[in-house]
JSON list of C-alpha atoms in Angstrom, two decimals:
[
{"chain": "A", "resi": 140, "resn": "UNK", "atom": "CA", "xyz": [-7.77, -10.57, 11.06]},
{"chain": "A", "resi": 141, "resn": "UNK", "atom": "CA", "xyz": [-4.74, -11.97, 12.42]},
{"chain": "A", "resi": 142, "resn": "UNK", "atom": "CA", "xyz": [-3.76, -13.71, 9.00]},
{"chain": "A", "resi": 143, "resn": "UNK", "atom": "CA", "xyz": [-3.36, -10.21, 7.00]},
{"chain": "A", "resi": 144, "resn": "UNK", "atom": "CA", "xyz": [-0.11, -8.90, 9.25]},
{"chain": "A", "resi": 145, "resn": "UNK", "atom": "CA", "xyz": [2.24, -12.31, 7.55]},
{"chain": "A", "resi": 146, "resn": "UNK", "atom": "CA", "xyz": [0.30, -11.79, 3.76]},
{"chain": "A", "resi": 147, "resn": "UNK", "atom": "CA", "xyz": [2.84, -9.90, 1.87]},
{"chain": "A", "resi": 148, "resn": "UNK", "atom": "CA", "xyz": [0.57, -8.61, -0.64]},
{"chain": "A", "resi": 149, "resn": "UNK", "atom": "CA", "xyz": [1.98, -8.52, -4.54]},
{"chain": "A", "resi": 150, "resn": "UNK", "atom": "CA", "xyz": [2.95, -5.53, -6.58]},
{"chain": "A", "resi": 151, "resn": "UNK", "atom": "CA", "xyz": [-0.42, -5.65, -8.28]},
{"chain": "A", "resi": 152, "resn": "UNK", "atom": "CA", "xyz": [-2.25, -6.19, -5.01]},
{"chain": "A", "resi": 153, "resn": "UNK", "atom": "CA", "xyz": [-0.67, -3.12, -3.03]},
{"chain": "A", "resi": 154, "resn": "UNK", "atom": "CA", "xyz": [-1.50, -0.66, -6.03]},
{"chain": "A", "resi": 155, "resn": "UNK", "atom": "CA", "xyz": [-5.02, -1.92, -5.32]},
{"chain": "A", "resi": 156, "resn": "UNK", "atom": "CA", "xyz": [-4.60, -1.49, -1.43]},
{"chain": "A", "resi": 157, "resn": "UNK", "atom": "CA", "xyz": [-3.28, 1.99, -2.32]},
{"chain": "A", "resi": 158, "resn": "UNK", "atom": "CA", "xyz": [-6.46, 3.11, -4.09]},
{"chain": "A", "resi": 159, "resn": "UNK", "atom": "CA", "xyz": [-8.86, 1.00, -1.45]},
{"chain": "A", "resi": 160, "resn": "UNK", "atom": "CA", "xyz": [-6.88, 2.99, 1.08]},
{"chain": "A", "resi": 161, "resn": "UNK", "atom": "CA", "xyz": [-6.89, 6.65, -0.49]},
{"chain": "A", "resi": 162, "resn": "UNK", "atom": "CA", "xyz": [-10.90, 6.15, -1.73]},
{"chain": "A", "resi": 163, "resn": "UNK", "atom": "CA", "xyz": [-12.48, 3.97, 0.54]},
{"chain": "A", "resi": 164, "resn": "UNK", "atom": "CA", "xyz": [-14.94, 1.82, -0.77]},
{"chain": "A", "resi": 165, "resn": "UNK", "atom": "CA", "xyz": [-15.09, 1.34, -4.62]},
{"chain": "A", "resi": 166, "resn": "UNK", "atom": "CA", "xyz": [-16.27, -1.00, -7.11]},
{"chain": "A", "resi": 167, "resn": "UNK", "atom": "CA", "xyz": [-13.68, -3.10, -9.37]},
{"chain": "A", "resi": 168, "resn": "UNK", "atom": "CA", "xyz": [-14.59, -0.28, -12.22]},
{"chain": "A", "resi": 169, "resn": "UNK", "atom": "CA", "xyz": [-13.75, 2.36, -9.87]},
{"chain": "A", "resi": 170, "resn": "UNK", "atom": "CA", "xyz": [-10.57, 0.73, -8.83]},
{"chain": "A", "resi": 171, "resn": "UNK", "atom": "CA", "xyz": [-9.37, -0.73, -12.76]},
{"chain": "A", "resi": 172, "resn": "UNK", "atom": "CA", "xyz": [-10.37, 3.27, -14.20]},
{"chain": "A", "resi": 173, "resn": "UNK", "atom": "CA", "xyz": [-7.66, 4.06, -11.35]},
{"chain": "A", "resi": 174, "resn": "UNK", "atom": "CA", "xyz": [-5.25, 2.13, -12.48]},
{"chain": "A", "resi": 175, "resn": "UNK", "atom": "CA", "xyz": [-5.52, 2.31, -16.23]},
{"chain": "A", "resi": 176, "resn": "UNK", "atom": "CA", "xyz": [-4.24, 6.10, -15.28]},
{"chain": "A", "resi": 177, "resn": "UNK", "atom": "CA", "xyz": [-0.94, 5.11, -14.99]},
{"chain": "A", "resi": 178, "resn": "UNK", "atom": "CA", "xyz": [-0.81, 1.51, -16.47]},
{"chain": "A", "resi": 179, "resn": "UNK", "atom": "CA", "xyz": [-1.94, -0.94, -19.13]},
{"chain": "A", "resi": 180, "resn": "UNK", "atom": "CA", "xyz": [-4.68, -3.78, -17.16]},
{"chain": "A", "resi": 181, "resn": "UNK", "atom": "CA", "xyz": [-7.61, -5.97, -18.41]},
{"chain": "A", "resi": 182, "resn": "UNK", "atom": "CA", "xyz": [-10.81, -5.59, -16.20]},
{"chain": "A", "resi": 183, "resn": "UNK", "atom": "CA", "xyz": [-10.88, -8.73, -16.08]},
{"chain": "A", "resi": 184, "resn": "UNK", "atom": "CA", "xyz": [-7.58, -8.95, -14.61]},
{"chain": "A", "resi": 185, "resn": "UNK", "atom": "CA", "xyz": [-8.65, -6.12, -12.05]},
{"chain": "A", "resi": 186, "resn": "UNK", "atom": "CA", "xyz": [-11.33, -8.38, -11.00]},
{"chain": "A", "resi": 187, "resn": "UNK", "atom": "CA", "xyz": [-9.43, -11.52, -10.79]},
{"chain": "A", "resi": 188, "resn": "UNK", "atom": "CA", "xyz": [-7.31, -10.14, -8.78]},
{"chain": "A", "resi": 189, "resn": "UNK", "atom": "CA", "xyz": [-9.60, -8.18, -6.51]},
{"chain": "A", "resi": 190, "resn": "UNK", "atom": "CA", "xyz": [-10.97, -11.56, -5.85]},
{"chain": "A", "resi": 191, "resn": "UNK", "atom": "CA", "xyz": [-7.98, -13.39, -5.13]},
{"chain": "A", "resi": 192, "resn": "UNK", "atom": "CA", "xyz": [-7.19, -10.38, -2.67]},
{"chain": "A", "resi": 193, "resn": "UNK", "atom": "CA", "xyz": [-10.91, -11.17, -0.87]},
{"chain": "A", "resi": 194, "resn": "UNK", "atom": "CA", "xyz": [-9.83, -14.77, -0.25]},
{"chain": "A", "resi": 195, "resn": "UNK", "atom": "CA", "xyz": [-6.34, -14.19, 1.39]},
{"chain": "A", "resi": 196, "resn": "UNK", "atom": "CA", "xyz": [-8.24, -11.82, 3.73]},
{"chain": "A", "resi": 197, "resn": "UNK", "atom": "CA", "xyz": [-6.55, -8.10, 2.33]},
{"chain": "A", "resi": 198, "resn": "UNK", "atom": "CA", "xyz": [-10.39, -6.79, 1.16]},
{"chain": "A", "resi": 199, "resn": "UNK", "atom": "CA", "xyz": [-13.85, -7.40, 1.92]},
{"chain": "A", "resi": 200, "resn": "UNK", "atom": "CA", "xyz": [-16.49, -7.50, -0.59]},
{"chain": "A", "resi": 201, "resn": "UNK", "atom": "CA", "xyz": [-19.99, -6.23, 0.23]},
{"chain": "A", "resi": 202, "resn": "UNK", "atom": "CA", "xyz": [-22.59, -8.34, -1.56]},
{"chain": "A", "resi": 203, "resn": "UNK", "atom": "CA", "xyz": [-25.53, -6.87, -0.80]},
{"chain": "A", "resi": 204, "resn": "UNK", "atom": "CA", "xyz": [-26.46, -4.81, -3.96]},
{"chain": "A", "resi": 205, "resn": "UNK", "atom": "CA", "xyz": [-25.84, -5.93, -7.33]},
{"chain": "A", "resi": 206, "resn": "UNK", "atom": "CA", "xyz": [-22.67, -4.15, -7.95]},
{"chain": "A", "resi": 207, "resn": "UNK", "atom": "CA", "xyz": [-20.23, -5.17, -5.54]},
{"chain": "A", "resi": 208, "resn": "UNK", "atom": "CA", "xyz": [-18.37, -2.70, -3.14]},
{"chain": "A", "resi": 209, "resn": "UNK", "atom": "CA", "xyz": [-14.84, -3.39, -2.22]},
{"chain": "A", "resi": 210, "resn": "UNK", "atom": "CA", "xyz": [-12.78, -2.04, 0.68]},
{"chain": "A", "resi": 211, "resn": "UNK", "atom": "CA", "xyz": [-9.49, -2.82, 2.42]},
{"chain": "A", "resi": 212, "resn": "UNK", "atom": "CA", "xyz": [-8.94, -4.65, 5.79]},
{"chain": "A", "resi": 213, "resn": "UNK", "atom": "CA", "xyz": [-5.07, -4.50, 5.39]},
{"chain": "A", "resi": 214, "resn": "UNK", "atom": "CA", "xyz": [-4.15, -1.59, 7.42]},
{"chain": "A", "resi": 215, "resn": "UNK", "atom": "CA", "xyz": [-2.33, 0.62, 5.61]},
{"chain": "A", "resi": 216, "resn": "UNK", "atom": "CA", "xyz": [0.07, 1.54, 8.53]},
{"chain": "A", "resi": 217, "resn": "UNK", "atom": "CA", "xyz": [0.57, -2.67, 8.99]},
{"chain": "A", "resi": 218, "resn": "UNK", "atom": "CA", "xyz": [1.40, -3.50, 5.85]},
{"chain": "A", "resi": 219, "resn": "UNK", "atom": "CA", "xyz": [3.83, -0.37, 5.43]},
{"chain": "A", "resi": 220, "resn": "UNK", "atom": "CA", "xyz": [5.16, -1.39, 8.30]},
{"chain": "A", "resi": 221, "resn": "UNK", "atom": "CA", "xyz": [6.04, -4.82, 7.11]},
{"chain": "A", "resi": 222, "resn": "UNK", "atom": "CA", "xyz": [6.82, -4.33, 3.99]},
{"chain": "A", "resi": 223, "resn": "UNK", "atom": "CA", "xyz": [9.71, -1.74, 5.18]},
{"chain": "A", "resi": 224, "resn": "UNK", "atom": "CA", "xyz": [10.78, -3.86, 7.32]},
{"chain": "A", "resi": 225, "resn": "UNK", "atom": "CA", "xyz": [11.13, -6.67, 4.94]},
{"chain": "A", "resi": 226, "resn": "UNK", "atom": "CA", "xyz": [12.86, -4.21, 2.81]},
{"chain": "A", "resi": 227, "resn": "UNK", "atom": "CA", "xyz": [15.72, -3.17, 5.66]},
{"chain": "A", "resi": 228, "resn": "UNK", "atom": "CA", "xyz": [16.18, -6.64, 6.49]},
{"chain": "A", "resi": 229, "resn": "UNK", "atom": "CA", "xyz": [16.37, -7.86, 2.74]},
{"chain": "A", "resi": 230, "resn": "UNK", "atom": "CA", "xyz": [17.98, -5.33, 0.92]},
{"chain": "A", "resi": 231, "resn": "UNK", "atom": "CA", "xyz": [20.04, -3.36, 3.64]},
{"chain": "A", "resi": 232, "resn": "UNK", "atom": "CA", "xyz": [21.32, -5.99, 5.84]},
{"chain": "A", "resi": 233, "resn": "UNK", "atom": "CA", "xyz": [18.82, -4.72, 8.95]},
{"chain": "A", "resi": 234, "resn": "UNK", "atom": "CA", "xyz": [20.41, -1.04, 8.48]},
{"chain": "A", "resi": 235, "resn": "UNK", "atom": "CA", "xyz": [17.39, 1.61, 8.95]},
{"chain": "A", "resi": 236, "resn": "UNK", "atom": "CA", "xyz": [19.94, 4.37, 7.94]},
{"chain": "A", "resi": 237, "resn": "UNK", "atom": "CA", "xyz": [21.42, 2.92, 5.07]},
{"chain": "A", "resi": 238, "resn": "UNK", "atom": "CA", "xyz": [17.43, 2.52, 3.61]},
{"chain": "A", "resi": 239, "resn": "UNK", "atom": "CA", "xyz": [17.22, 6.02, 4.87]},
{"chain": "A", "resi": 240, "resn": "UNK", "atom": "CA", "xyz": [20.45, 7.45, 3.07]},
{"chain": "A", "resi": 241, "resn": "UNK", "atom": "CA", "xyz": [19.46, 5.45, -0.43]},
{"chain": "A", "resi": 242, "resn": "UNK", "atom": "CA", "xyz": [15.96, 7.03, -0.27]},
{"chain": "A", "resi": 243, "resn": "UNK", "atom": "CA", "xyz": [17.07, 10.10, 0.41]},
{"chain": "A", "resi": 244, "resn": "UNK", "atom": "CA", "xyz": [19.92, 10.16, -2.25]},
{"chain": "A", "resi": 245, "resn": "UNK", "atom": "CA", "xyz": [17.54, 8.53, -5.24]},
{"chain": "A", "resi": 246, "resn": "UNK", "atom": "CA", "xyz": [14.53, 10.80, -4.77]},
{"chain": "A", "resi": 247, "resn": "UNK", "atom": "CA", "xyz": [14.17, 14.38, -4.48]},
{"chain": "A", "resi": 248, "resn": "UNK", "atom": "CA", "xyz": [12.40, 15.20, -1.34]},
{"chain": "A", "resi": 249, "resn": "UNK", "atom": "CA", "xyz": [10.32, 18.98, -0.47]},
{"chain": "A", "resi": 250, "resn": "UNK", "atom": "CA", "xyz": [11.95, 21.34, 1.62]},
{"chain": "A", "resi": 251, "resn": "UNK", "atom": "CA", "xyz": [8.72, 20.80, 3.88]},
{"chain": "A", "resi": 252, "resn": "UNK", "atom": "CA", "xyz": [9.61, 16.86, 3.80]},
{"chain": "A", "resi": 253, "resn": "UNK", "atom": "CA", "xyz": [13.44, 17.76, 4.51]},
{"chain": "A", "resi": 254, "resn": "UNK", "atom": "CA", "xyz": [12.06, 20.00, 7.39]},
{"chain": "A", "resi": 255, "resn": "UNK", "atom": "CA", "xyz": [9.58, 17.02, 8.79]},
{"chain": "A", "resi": 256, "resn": "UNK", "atom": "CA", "xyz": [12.32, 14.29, 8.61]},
{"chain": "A", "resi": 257, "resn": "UNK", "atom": "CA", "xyz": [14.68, 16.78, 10.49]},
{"chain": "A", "resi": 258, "resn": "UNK", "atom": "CA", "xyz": [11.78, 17.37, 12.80]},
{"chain": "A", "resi": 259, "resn": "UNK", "atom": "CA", "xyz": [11.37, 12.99, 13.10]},
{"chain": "A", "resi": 260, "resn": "UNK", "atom": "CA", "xyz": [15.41, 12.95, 13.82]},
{"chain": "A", "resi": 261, "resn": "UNK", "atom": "CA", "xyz": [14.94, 15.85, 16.61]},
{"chain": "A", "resi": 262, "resn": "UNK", "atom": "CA", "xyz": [12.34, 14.42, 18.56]},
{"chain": "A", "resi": 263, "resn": "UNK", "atom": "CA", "xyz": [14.39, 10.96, 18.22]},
{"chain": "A", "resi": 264, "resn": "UNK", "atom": "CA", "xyz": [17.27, 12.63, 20.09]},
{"chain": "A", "resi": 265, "resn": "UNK", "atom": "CA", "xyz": [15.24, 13.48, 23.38]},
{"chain": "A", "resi": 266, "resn": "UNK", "atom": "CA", "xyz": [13.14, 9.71, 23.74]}
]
């Protein structure tokens, strides 16, 4: 689905993407128990939105049992992809390192991460 790489998908719509993406396939109950974890939300608002979602093309909805199963057709590498992108070009004038630099200094990161992001960097050095 060509459409779903120019959808910028909400805030509300990529925590939904997140759990489509880390579960699979899951009914709107599945998803809204997810997200009343961490946050207040109406099922009905879950739903609403899970529909809206099915229409702009970021989820499919299998209708052939009575409880409908949900599951995402927004790649998860795609849409990461374009939303940092969108972020270095909005927010840090196009500058990959300064995005890199603010992350880094405004979240504390493993030493396994620091080791894998040194790791990134090396290989950079020898394309």
């Amino acid at each position: 689905m060509s459409s779903q790489n120019t959808i910028k998908p909400t805030e509300s719509e990529l925590e939904i993407l997140q759990i489509l993406w880390e579960k699979g396939n899951c009914t709107v109950r599945e998803v809204h128990e997810i997200l009343t974890q961490h946050k207040e939300a109406g099922y009905t608002t879950t739903l609403k939105i899970m529909q809206l979602m099915q229409e702009k093309g970021l989820v499919k909805r299998d209708t052939s049992s009575k409880t409908h199963i949900y599951s995402a057709l927004a790649s998860q590498q795609k849409t990461q992809e374009h939303l940092v992108s969108k972020l270095i070009d909005n927010a840090f004038s196009g500058s990959a390192a300064r995005l890199v630099m603010q992350a880094l200094g405004n979240h504390t990161s493993s030493k396994d991460e620091i080791e894998a992001i040194k790791k990134y960097l090396n290989d950079l050095d020898y394309k």
